[in-house]
CSV table of C-alpha atoms in Angstrom, one decimal:
chain,number,residue,atom,x,y,z
Q,1,MET,CA,72.0,91.0,-196.3
Q,2,LEU,CA,69.9,90.5,-193.1
Q,3,PHE,CA,68.1,93.1,-191.3
Q,4,THR,CA,68.4,92.2,-187.4
Q,5,PRO,CA,66.3,93.7,-184.8
Q,6,PRO,CA,67.9,95.1,-181.6
Q,7,GLY,CA,68.4,92.3,-179.3
Q,8,GLY,CA,69.4,90.1,-182.1
Q,9,ILE,CA,67.4,87.3,-183.7
Q,10,GLN,CA,67.2,85.3,-180.3
Q,11,CYS,CA,64.5,87.4,-179.2
Q,12,ASP,CA,61.1,85.9,-179.1
Q,13,ALA,CA,58.6,86.3,-182.3
Q,14,GLN,CA,56.3,88.9,-180.4
Q,15,THR,CA,59.2,91.1,-179.5
Q,16,ARG,CA,60.7,90.6,-182.9
Q,17,ALA,CA,57.6,91.8,-184.6
Q,18,SER,CA,57.5,95.2,-182.6
Q,19,LEU,CA,60.8,96.2,-183.3
Q,20,THR,CA,62.3,97.9,-186.3
Q,21,PRO,CA,65.5,96.8,-187.9
Q,22,SER,CA,68.2,99.0,-186.4
Q,23,PHE,CA,71.5,97.7,-188.1
Q,24,VAL,CA,72.5,95.8,-191.1
Q,25,SER,CA,74.8,92.9,-190.9
Q,26,PHE,CA,76.7,91.7,-194.0
Q,27,THR,CA,78.1,88.1,-194.7
Q,28,GLN,CA,81.2,87.3,-196.9
Q,29,GLN,CA,78.8,86.2,-199.9
Q,30,GLU,CA,77.3,89.7,-200.0
Q,31,ILE,CA,80.2,91.8,-200.8
Q,32,HIS,CA,79.1,92.4,-204.3
Q,33,MET,CA,75.6,93.7,-203.6
Q,34,ASN,CA,74.1,96.8,-205.2
Q,35,ARG,CA,71.3,99.1,-204.2
Q,36,ASN,CA,68.6,96.5,-205.3
Q,37,HIS,CA,69.8,94.0,-202.7
Q,38,ILE,CA,69.1,96.5,-200.1
Q,39,ILE,CA,65.8,97.4,-201.3
Q,40,ARG,CA,64.7,93.8,-201.5
Q,41,ALA,CA,66.1,93.3,-198.1
Q,42,ALA,CA,63.9,96.1,-196.8
Q,43,LEU,CA,60.8,94.9,-198.4
Q,44,GLU,CA,61.3,91.3,-197.4
Q,45,SER,CA,61.7,92.5,-193.6
Q,46,ILE,CA,58.4,94.3,-193.7
Q,47,ALA,CA,56.6,91.2,-194.9
Q,48,TYR,CA,58.4,89.0,-192.4
Q,49,GLN,CA,57.3,91.7,-189.7
Q,50,SER,CA,53.9,91.5,-190.8
Q,51,ARG,CA,53.7,87.8,-190.7
Q,52,ASP,CA,54.9,87.6,-187.2
Q,53,VAL,CA,52.3,89.9,-186.1
Q,54,LEU,CA,49.5,87.9,-188.2
Q,55,ASP,CA,50.9,84.6,-186.8
Q,56,ALA,CA,50.6,85.7,-183.2
Q,57,MET,CA,47.0,87.0,-183.9
Q,58,GLN,CA,46.0,83.7,-185.5
Q,59,LYS,CA,47.4,81.7,-182.6
Q,60,ASP,CA,45.8,83.8,-180.0
Q,61,SER,CA,42.5,83.9,-181.7
Q,62,GLY,CA,42.4,80.3,-183.2
Q,63,ILE,CA,41.1,81.7,-186.4
Q,64,ARG,CA,43.0,81.0,-189.6
Q,65,LEU,CA,43.3,84.1,-191.9
Q,66,ALA,CA,41.2,83.7,-194.9
Q,67,SER,CA,42.8,86.7,-196.8
Q,68,LEU,CA,44.7,89.8,-195.9
Q,69,LYS,CA,43.5,93.3,-197.0
Q,70,VAL,CA,46.2,95.6,-197.2
Q,71,ASP,CA,46.4,99.5,-197.4
Q,72,GLY,CA,49.2,102.2,-197.4
Q,73,GLY,CA,52.1,103.5,-199.5
Q,74,ALA,CA,54.0,100.2,-199.3
Q,75,VAL,CA,51.4,98.1,-201.0
Q,76,ALA,CA,51.8,99.7,-204.2
Q,77,ASN,CA,54.9,97.5,-204.7
Q,78,ASP,CA,53.9,94.4,-206.4
Q,79,PHE,CA,57.0,92.2,-205.3
Q,80,LEU,CA,56.1,93.1,-201.7
Q,81,MET,CA,52.5,92.0,-202.1
Q,82,GLN,CA,53.4,88.6,-204.0
Q,83,PHE,CA,56.1,88.2,-201.4
Q,84,GLN,CA,53.6,88.5,-198.5
Q,85,SER,CA,51.1,86.1,-200.0
Q,86,ASP,CA,53.8,83.5,-200.7
Q,87,ILE,CA,55.2,83.6,-196.8
Q,88,MET,CA,51.7,83.9,-195.4
Q,89,GLY,CA,50.2,81.2,-197.9
Q,90,THR,CA,47.1,83.2,-198.0
Q,91,THR,CA,45.6,85.6,-200.4
Q,92,VAL,CA,46.5,89.4,-200.2
Q,93,VAL,CA,43.8,91.8,-201.5
Q,94,ARG,CA,45.1,95.2,-202.5
Q,95,PRO,CA,42.2,97.9,-203.0
Q,96,LYS,CA,42.2,100.6,-205.9
Q,97,LEU,CA,42.5,103.4,-203.3
Q,98,ILE,CA,45.4,102.2,-201.3
Q,99,GLU,CA,45.2,105.2,-198.7
Q,100,THR,CA,41.9,103.4,-197.0
Q,101,THR,CA,42.9,105.0,-193.5
Q,102,ALA,CA,41.8,108.5,-195.1
Q,103,LEU,CA,38.9,107.0,-196.8
Q,104,GLY,CA,37.6,105.3,-193.6
Q,105,ALA,CA,37.8,108.4,-191.7
Q,106,ALA,CA,35.9,110.1,-194.6
Q,107,PHE,CA,33.1,107.2,-194.2
Q,108,LEU,CA,32.8,107.9,-190.6
Q,109,ALA,CA,32.6,111.3,-190.9
Q,110,GLY,CA,29.9,111.0,-193.6
Q,111,LEU,CA,27.7,108.6,-191.5
Q,112,ALA,CA,28.3,111.0,-188.3
Q,113,VAL,CA,26.6,113.8,-190.3
Q,114,GLY,CA,24.0,111.9,-192.2
Q,115,PHE,CA,25.7,111.9,-195.7
Q,116,TRP,CA,25.2,108.0,-195.5
Q,117,LYS,CA,22.4,106.6,-193.6
Q,118,SER,CA,24.1,103.1,-192.8
Q,119,THR,CA,27.1,101.2,-193.3
Q,120,ALA,CA,25.3,99.1,-196.0
Q,121,GLU,CA,25.6,102.3,-198.2
Q,122,LEU,CA,29.3,102.0,-198.0
Q,123,SER,CA,29.9,98.4,-198.7
Q,124,ASP,CA,30.0,98.8,-202.5
Q,125,LYS,CA,32.5,101.6,-202.3
Q,126,PHE,CA,35.6,99.2,-201.7
Q,127,SER,CA,36.9,97.9,-205.1
Q,128,ILE,CA,39.7,95.6,-205.5
Q,129,ASP,CA,42.7,96.5,-207.6
Q,130,ARG,CA,44.5,93.2,-207.4
Q,131,GLU,CA,44.4,89.9,-205.5
Q,132,PHE,CA,48.0,88.2,-205.1
Q,133,GLU,CA,47.7,84.4,-204.5
Q,134,PRO,CA,50.3,82.4,-202.9
Q,135,SER,CA,52.8,80.7,-205.5
Q,136,LEU,CA,55.2,79.4,-202.8
Q,137,PRO,CA,54.9,75.7,-202.0
Q,138,ALA,CA,54.2,75.3,-198.1
Q,139,GLU,CA,57.6,73.5,-197.6
Q,140,GLN,CA,59.4,76.5,-198.8
Q,141,ARG,CA,57.8,79.1,-196.7
Q,142,GLU,CA,60.3,78.6,-193.9
Q,143,GLN,CA,63.4,78.6,-196.0
């Protein structure tokens, strides 16, 4: 199974990273698939789209990504986090509280009303649930 972006796979990486898969194409080998194959393809598409964006950011900035801190509902999936680590070749860090966008808004509100005096008081509030280390050899990342 292959999730293909609108415009096909011929579009450049920058365009491909900004598009959501719109249709699924099936090959002869995938006639005997089940829902787990579709789920895996969807999870892998998330990782590949993230990699496209992160590769562009690294290229533009000239800075190599040391680790990737993640958040949001999808990060609860261990397969996705390990796959992301493998294809990026970098450590993926998942926090205990995966909805950090809401937490960040709460921290900013607390700073604004003086509940916390500085961001230094917030530095110990982040706690790591798990770190995913790449296990895929570099020569297999592009296959």
